[in-house]
Coordinates of C-alpha atoms and ligand atoms in Angstrom, one line a residue:
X998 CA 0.0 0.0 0.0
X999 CA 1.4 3.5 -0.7
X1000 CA -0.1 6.9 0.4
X1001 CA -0.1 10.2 -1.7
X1002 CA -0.6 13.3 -1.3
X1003 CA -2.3 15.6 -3.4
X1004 CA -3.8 19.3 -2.6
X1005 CA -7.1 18.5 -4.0
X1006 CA -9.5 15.0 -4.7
X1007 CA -12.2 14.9 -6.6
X1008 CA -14.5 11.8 -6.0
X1009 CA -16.6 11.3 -9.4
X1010 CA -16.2 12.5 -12.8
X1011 CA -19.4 13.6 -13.2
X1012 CA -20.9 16.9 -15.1
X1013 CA -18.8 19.1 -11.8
X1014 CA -16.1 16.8 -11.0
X1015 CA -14.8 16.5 -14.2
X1016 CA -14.0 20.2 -15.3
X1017 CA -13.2 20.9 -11.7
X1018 CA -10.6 18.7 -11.6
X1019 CA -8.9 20.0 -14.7
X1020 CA -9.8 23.7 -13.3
X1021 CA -7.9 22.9 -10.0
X1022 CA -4.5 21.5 -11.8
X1023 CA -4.5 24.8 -14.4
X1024 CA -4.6 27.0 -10.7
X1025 CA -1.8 25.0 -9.6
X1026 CA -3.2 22.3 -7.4
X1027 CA -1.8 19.2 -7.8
X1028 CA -5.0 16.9 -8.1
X1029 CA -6.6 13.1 -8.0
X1030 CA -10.0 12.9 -10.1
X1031 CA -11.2 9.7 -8.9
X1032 CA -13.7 7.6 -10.7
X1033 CA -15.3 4.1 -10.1
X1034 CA -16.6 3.6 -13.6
X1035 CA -17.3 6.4 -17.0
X1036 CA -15.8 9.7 -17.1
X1037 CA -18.4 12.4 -17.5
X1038 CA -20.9 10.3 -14.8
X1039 CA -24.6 9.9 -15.8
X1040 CA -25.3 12.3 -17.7
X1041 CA -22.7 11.5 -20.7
X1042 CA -23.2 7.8 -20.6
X1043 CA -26.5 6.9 -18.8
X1044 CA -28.5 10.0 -18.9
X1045 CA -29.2 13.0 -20.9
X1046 CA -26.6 12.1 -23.5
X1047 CA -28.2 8.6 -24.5
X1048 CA -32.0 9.6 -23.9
X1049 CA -31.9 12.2 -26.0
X1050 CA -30.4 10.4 -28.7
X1051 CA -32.9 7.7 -28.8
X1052 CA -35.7 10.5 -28.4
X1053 CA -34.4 11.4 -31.9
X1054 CA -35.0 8.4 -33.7
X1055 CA -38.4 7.8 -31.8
X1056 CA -38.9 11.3 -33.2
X1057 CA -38.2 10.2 -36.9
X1058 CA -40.7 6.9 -36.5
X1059 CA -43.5 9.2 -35.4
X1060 CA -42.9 12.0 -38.3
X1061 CA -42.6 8.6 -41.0
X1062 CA -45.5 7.4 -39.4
X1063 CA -47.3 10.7 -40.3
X1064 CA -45.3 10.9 -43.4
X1065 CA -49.1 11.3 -45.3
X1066 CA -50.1 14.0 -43.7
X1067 CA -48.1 16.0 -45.1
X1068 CA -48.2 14.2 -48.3
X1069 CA -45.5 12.3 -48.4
X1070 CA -46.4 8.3 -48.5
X1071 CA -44.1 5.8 -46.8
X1072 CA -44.2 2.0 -46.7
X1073 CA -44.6 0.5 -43.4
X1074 CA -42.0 1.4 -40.9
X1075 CA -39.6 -1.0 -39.2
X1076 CA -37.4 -0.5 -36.3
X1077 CA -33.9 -1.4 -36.1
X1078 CA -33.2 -1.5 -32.6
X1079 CA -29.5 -2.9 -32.7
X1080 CA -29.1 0.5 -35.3
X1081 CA -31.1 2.7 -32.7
X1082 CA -28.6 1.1 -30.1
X1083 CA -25.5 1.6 -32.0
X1084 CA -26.5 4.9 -32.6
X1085 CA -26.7 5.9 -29.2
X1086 CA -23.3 3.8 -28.4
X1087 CA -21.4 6.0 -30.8
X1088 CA -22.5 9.5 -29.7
X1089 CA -21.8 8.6 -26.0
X1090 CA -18.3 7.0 -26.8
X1091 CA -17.6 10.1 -28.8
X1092 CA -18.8 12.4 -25.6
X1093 CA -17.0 10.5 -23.3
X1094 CA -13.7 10.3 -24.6
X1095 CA -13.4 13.9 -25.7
X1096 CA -14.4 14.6 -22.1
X1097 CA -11.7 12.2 -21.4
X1098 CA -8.9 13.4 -23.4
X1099 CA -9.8 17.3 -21.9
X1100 CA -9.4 15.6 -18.6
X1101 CA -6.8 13.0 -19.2
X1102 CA -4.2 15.3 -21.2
X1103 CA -4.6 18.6 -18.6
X1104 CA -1.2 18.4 -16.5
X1105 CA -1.4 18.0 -12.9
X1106 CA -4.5 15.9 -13.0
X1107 CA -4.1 12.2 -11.7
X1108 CA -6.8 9.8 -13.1
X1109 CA -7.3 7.3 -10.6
X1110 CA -9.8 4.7 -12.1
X1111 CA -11.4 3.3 -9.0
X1112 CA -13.7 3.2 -5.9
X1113 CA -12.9 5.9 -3.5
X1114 CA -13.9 5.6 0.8
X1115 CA -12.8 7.4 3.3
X1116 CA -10.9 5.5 6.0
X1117 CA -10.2 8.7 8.2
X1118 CA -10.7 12.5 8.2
X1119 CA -9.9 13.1 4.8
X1120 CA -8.1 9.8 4.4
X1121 CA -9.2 8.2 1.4
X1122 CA -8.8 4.7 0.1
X1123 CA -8.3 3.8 -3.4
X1124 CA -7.9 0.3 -4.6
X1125 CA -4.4 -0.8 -2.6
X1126 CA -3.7 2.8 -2.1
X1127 CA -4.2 5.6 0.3
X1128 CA -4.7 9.4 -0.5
X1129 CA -4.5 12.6 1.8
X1130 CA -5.5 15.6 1.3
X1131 CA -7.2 18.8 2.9
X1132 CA -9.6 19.7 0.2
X1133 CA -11.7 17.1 -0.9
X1134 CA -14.7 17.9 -3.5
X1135 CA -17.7 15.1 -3.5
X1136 CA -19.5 14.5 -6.9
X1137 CA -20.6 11.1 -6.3
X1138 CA -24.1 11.8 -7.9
X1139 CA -27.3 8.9 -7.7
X1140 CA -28.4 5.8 -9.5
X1141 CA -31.5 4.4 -10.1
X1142 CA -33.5 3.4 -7.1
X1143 CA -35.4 -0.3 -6.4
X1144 CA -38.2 0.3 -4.6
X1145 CA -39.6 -2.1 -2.2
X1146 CA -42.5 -4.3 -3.4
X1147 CA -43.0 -7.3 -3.3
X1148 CA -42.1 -9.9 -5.7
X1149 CA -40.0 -7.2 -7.7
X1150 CA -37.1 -9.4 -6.9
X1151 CA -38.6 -12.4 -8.8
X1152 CA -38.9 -11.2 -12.3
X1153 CA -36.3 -9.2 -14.3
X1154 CA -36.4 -5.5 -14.4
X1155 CA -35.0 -2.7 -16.1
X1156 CA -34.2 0.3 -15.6
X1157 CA -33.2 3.8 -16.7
X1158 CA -29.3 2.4 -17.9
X1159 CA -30.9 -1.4 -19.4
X1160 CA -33.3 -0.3 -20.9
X1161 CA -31.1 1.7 -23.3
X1162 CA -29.1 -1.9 -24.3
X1163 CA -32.1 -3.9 -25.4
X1164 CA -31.9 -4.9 -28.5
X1165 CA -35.5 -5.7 -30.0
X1166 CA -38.8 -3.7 -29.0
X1167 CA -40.4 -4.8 -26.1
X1168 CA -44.2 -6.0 -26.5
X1169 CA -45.6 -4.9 -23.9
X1170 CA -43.6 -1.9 -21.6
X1171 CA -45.0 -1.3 -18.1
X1172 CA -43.4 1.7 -16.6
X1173 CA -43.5 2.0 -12.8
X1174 CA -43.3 5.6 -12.5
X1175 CA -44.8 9.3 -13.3
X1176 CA -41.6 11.6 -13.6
X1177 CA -39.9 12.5 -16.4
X1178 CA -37.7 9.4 -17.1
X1179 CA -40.5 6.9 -17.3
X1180 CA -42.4 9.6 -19.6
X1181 CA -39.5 9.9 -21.8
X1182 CA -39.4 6.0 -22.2
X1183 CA -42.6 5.5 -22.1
X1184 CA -43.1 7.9 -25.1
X1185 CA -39.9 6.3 -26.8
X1186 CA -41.2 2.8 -26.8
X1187 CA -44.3 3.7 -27.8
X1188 CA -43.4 5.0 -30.7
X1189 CA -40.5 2.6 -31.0
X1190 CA -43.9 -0.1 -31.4
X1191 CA -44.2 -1.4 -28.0
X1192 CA -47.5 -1.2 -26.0
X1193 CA -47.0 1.0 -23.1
X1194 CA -48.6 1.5 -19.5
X1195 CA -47.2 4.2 -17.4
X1196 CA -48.6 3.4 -13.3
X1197 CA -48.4 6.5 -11.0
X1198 CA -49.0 6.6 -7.5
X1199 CA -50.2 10.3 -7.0
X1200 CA -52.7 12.1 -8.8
X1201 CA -50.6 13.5 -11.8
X1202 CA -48.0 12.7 -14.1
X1203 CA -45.0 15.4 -13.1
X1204 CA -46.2 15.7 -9.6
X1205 CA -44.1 19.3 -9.2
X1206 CA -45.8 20.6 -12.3
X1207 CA -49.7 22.6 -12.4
X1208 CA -52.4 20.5 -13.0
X1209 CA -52.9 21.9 -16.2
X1210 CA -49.6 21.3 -17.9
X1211 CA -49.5 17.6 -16.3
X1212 CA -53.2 17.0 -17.4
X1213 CA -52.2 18.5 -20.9
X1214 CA -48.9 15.9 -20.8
X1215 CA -51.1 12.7 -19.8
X1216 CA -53.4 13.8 -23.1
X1217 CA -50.8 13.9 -25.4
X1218 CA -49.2 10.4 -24.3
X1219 CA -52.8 8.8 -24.0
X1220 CA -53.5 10.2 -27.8
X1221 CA -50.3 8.5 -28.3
X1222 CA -52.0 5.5 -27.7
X1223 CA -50.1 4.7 -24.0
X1224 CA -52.0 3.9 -21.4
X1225 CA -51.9 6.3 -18.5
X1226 CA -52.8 5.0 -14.7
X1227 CA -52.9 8.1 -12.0
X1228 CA -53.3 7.2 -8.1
X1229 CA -52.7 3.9 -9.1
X1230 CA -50.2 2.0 -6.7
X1231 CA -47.9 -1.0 -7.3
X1232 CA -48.7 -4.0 -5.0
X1233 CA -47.0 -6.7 -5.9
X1234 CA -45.5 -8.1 -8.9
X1235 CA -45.5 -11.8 -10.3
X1236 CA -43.7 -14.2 -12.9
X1237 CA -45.6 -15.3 -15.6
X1238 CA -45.3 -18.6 -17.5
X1239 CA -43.3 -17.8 -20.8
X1240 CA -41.0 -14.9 -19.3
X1241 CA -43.6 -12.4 -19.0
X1242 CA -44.5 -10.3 -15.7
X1243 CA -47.2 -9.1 -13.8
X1244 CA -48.0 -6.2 -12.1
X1245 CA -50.7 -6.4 -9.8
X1246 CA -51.8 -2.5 -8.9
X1247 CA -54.3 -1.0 -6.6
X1248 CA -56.5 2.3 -6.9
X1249 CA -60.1 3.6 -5.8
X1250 CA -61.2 0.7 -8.0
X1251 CA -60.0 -2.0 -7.1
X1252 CA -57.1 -4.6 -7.9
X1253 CA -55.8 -4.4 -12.0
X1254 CA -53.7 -6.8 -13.3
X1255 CA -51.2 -5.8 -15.6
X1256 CA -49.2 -8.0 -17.7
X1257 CA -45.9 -7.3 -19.5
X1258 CA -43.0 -8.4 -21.3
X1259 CA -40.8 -6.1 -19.7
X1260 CA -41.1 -3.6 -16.8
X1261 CA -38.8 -0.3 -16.4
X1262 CA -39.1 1.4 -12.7
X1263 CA -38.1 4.6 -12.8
X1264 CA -39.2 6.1 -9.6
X1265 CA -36.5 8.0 -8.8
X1266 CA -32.8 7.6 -7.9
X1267 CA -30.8 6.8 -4.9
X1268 CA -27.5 9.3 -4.0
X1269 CA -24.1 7.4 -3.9
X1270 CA -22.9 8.3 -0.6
X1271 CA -23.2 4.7 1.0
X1272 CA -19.9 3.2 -0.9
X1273 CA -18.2 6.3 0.7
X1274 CA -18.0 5.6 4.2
X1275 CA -19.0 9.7 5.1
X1276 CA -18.5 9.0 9.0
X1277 CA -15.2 8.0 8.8
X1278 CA -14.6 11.8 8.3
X1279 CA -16.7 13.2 10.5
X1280 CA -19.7 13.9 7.9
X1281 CA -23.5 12.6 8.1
X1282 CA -25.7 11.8 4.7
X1283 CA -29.8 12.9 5.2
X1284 CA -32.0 10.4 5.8
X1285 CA -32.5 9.6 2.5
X1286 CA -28.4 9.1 2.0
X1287 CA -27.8 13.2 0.4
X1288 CA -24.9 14.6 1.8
X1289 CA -26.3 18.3 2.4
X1290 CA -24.3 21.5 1.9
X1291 CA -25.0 25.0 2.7
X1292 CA -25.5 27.6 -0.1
X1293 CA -21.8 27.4 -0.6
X1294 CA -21.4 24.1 -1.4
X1295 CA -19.3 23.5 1.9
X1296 CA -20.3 20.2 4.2
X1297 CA -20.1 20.0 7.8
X1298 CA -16.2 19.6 7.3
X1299 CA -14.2 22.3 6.6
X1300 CA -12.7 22.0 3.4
X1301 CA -15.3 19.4 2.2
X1302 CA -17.4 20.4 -0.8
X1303 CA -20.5 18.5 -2.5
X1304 CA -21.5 19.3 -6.0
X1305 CA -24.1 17.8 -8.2
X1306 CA -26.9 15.4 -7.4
X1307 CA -25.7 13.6 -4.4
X1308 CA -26.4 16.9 -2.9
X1309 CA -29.7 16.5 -2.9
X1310 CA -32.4 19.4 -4.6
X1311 CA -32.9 19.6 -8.6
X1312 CA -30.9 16.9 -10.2
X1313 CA -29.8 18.5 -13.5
X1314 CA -26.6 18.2 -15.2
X1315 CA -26.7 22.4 -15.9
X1316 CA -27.0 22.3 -12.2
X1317 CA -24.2 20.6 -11.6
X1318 CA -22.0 22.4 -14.1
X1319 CA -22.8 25.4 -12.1
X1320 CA -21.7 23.9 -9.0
X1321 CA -18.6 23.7 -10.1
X1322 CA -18.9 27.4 -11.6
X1323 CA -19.5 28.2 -8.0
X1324 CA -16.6 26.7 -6.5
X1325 CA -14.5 27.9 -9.0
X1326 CA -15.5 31.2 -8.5
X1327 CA -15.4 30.8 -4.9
X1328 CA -12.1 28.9 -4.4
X1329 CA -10.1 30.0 -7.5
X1330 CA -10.7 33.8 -8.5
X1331 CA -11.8 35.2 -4.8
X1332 CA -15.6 35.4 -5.9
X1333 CA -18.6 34.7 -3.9
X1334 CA -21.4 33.0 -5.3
X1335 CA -24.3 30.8 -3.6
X1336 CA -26.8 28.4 -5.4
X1337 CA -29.5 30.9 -3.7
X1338 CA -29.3 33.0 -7.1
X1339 CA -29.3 31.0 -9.8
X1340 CA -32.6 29.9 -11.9
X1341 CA -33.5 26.3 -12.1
X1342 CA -34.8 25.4 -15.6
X1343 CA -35.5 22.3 -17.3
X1344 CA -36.8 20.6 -20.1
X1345 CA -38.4 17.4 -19.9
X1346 CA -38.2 15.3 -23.8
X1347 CA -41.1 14.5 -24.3
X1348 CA -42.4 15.1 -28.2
X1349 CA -44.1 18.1 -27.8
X1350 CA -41.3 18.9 -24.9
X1351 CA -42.1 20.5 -21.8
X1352 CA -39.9 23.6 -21.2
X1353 CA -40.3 25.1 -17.7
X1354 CA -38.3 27.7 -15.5
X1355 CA -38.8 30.0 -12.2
X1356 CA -42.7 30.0 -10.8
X1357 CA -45.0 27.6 -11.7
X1358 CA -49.1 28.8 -11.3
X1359 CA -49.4 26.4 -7.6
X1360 CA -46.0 28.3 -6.2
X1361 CA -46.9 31.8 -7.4
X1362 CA -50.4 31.3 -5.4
X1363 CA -48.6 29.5 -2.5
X1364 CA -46.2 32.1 -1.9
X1365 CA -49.2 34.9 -1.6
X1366 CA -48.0 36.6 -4.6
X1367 CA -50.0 38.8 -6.9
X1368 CA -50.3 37.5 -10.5
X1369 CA -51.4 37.3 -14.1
X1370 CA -51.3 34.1 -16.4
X1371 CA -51.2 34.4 -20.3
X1372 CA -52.0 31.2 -21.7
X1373 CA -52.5 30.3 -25.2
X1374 CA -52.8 27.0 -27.6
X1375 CA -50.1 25.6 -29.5
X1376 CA -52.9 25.5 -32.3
X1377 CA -52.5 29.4 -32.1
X1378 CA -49.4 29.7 -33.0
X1379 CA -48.7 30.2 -37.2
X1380 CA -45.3 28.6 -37.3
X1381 CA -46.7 24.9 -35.2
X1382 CA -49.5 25.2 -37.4
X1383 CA -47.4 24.8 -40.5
X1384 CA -45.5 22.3 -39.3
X1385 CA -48.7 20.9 -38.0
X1386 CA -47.5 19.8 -34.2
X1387 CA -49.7 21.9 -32.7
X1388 CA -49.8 19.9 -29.5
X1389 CA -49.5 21.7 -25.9
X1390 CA -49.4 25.6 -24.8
X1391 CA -47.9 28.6 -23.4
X1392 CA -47.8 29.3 -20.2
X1393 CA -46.4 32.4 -18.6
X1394 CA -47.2 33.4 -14.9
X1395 CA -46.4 37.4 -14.6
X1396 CA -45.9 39.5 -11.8
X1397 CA -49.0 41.9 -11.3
X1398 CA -47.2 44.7 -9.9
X1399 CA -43.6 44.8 -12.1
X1400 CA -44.8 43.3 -15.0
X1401 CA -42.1 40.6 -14.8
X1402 CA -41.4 36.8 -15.9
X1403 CA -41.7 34.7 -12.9
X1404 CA -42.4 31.3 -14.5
X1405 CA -43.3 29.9 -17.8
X1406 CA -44.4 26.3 -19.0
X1407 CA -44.3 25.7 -22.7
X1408 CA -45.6 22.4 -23.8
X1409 CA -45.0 22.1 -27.1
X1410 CA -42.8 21.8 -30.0
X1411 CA -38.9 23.0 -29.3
X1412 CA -40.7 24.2 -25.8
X1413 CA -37.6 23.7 -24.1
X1414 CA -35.9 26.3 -26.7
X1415 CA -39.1 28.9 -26.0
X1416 CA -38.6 28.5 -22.6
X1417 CA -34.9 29.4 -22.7
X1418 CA -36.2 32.8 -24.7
X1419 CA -38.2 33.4 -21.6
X1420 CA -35.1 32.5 -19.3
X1421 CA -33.3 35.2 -20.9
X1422 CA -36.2 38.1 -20.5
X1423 CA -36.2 36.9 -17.0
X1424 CA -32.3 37.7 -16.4
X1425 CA -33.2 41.0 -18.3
X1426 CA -35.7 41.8 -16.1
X1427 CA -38.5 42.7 -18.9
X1428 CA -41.2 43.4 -18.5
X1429 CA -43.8 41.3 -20.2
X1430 CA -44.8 44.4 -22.3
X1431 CA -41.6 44.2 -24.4
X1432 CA -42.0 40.9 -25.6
X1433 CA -45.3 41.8 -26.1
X1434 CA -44.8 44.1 -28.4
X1435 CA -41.4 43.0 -29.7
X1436 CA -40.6 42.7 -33.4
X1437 CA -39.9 39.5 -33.7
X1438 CA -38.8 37.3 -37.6
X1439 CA -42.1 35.4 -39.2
X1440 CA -42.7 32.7 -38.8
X1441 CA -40.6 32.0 -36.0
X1442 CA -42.4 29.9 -32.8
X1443 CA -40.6 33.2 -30.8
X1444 CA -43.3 35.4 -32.4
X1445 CA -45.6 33.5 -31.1
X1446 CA -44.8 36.0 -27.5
X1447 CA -46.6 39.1 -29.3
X1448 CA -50.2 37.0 -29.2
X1449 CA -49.3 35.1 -26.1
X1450 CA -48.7 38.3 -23.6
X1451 CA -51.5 40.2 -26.1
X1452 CA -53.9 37.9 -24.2
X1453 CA -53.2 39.6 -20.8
Ligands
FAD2858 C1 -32.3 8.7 -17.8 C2 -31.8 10.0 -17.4 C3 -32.0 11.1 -18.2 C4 -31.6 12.4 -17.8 N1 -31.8 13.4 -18.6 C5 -31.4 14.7 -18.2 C6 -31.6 15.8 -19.1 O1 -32.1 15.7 -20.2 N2 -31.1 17.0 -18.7 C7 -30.5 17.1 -17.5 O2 -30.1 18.3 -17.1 N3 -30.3 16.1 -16.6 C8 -30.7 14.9 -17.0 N4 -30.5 13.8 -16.2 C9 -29.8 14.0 -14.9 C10 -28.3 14.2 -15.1 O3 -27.8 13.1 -15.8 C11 -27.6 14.4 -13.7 O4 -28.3 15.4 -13.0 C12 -26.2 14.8 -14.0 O5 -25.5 13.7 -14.6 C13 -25.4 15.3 -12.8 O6 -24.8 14.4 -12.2 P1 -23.6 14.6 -11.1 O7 -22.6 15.5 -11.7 O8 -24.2 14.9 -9.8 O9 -23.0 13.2 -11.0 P2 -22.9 12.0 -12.0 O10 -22.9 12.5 -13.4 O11 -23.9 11.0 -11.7 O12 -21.4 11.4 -11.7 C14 -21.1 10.8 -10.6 C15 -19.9 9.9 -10.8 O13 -19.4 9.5 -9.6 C16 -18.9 8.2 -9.7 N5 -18.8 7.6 -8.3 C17 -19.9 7.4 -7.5 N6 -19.4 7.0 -6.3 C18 -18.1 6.9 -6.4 C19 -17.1 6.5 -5.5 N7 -17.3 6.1 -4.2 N8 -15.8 6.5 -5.9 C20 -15.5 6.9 -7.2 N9 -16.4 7.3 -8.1 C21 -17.7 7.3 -7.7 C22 -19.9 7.6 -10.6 O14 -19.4 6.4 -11.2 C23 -20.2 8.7 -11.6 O15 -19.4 8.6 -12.7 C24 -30.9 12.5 -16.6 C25 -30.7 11.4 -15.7 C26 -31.1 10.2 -16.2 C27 -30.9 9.0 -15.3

């Protein structure tokens, strides 16, 4: 066994760990990036990176599907899933080894491919091999959780990382879970050929969204043809004879058996922290296993930082990458940032996608605040018209007394790009007015603002 010392650790190459690293060793830190399995973490190789690729081709099988409504006639469509699969391989290998050569080739970064736990204050094993150091940044981030029920055990699941590497398309997909990973896949599938039912416990799909956008969401999947199950709760699951599974689920009416040839859970994910043996340096994961930080990023220990998901809070790769922003500014150019001021957006890829940032309707009314809403269709709006995808709708929730952006949902097509045009009026600080009666190009989807804030 040898020990090492180096002025900085960073445990997990994910979305913050990664360019930290390489951020520490150009300010002259001398540094161990350590990492149990991918560089670039979830994101690159199991998460947004992967999905999104799939989404794509899910996306070309529905538009050849509808080739004839635009007028343009196809033969019947067949999907490749080893291609689909391949595809998705390629751009992941290609993300993760540029991220990998940025890391690997920056001087005074030590790649140290392997588990890391702490055997004393900031002691760190490695493999056969010990580490010290005084500061130590943890970007450990989650996996997919197994929840308890019973019988889960006995039949073969997938789950968010699997269900990427199959090879043919399911028959039958049951997806135990409401957020936005079993909507993704559930949409993907289904348009992929499979026959999909999506079970979820509480009374909406997207439980932190309004009713109105998650109502609108379960629409557009159940047009899809998926069948959508709210306050519906797994109680057990069962083999079948032949390979395929059960799902026995309970709501206000009754018992339903489900059956399946395969069954994704996707209901939620579970932070890394137990490998890492936290007490052994004097810190204390939540009791759901998050390591929590203050608005600095800084643990209980001084000179302990946690970035990223195992954190706890939104779980978003952007979020991440701007923890490591905030260290950086913090450690390494004398700044002080906090996570208190920085927006949270998202998108969630569904087809039409679901772009939302700041205030939704519920937390605007919560929080006692004065408001307007300016809603309008999808099916109002000239450019989604001509493309016809005219699914979904604007959203805007608008401060009554400033006139400002405090929220916006846009369901519908490139929603998450809308939403980011929102994003950037909010940083301005316009008021609504301006967009209102902005020029903007026709027929762009951004014009679509001028009747959309005309409705207020
Ligand atoms: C299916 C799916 C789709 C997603 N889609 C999106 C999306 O569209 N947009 C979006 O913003 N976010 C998306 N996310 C979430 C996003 O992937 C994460 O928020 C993001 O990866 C941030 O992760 P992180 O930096 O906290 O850690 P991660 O990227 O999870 O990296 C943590 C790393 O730490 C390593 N590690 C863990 N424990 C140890 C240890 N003890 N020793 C050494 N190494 C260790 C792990 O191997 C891993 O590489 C998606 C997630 C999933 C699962």
């Amino acid at each position: 066994m040898t020990t090492t010392h180096y002025d900085a650790v960073v445990i997990g190459a994910g979305q913050a760990g990664g360019p930290l690293s390489t951020a520490l060793a150009r300010a002259g830190h001398r540094t161990a990036l350590i990492e149990r399995e991918h560089i670039g973490g979830t994101c690159i190789n199991e998460g947004c990176t992967p999905t999104k690729t799939m989404v794509a081709s899910a996306r070309v099988a529905y538009l050849a599907r509808r080739g004839a409504d635009y007028g343009v006639r196809t033969g019947p469509i067949e999907i490749d899933m080893v291609r689909v699969r391949q595809r998705k391989r390629d751009i992941v290998e290609s993300f993760r080894s540029s991220s990998e050569r940025r890391i690997v080739s920056t001087p005074g970064v030590d790649v140290l491919r392997d588990e890391a736990r702490f055997v004393g204050p900031k002691v760190l094993q490695v493999g056969q091999d010990q580490i010290t150091t005084e500061l130590i940044f943890i970007n450990t981030g989650c996996r997919p959780s197994q929840p308890r029920i019973p019988g889960l055990d006995s039949v073969p699941t997938l789950n968010s990382t699997s269900i990427m590497e199959l090879d043919t398309v399911p028959e039958h997909l049951l997806v135990l879970g409401g957020g936005y990973v079993g909507l993704e896949f559930g949409q993907m599938f289904r348009r992929f050929g499979s026959q999909v039912s999506i079970v979820q416990r509480g009374p909406r799909l997207l439980a932190r969204e309004d009713a109105d956008v998650a109502d609108a969401v379960a629409d557009i999947l159940r047009e899809d043809g998926i069948t959508v199950l709210l306050n519906t709760a797994a109680a057990r699951v069962e083999p079948v004879a032949g390979g395929r599974i059960r799902l026995v689920v309970n709501s206000a009416e009754g018992e339903q058996l489900l059956e399946g040839s395969h069954l994704l859970v996707a209901v939620g994910r579970t932070p890394n922290t137990d490998a890492l043996n936290l007490p052994a340096t004097g810190l204390q994961a939540d009791a759901n296993g998050f390591l929590p930080a203050n608005d600095r990023l800084e643990t209980a220990v001084n000179g302990i930082y946690v970035l990223g998901d195992v954190k706890g809070g939104p779980a978003f790769t952007h979020i991440s990458y701007d923890d490591y922003r905030i260290i950086k500014t913090n450690l390494l150019e004398g700044g002080a940032r906090s996570v208190d001021d920085r927006p949270v957006p998202y998108t969630v890829y569904i087809d039409p996608q679901l772009g939302r940032i700041g205030l939704s309707e519920d937390a605007a009314r919560a929080g006692g605040r004065a408001y307007h809403v300016a809603k309008m269709a999808m099916s109002h709006v000239a450019r989604a018209l001509e493309v016809d995808e005219t699914r979904g709708f604007l959203k805007v929730v608008v401060d009554a007394q400033t006139q400002h952006i405090l929220g916006a949902a846009v369901l519908g097509i490139e929603g998450g790009e809308l939403m980011s045009m929102l994003e950037i009026a909010m940083f301005g600080q316009l008021p609504y007015t301006v967009l209102r009666d902005a020029v903007f190009a026709h027929p762009t989807l951004a014009e679509s603002f001028n009747n959309l804030f005309a409705t207020l």
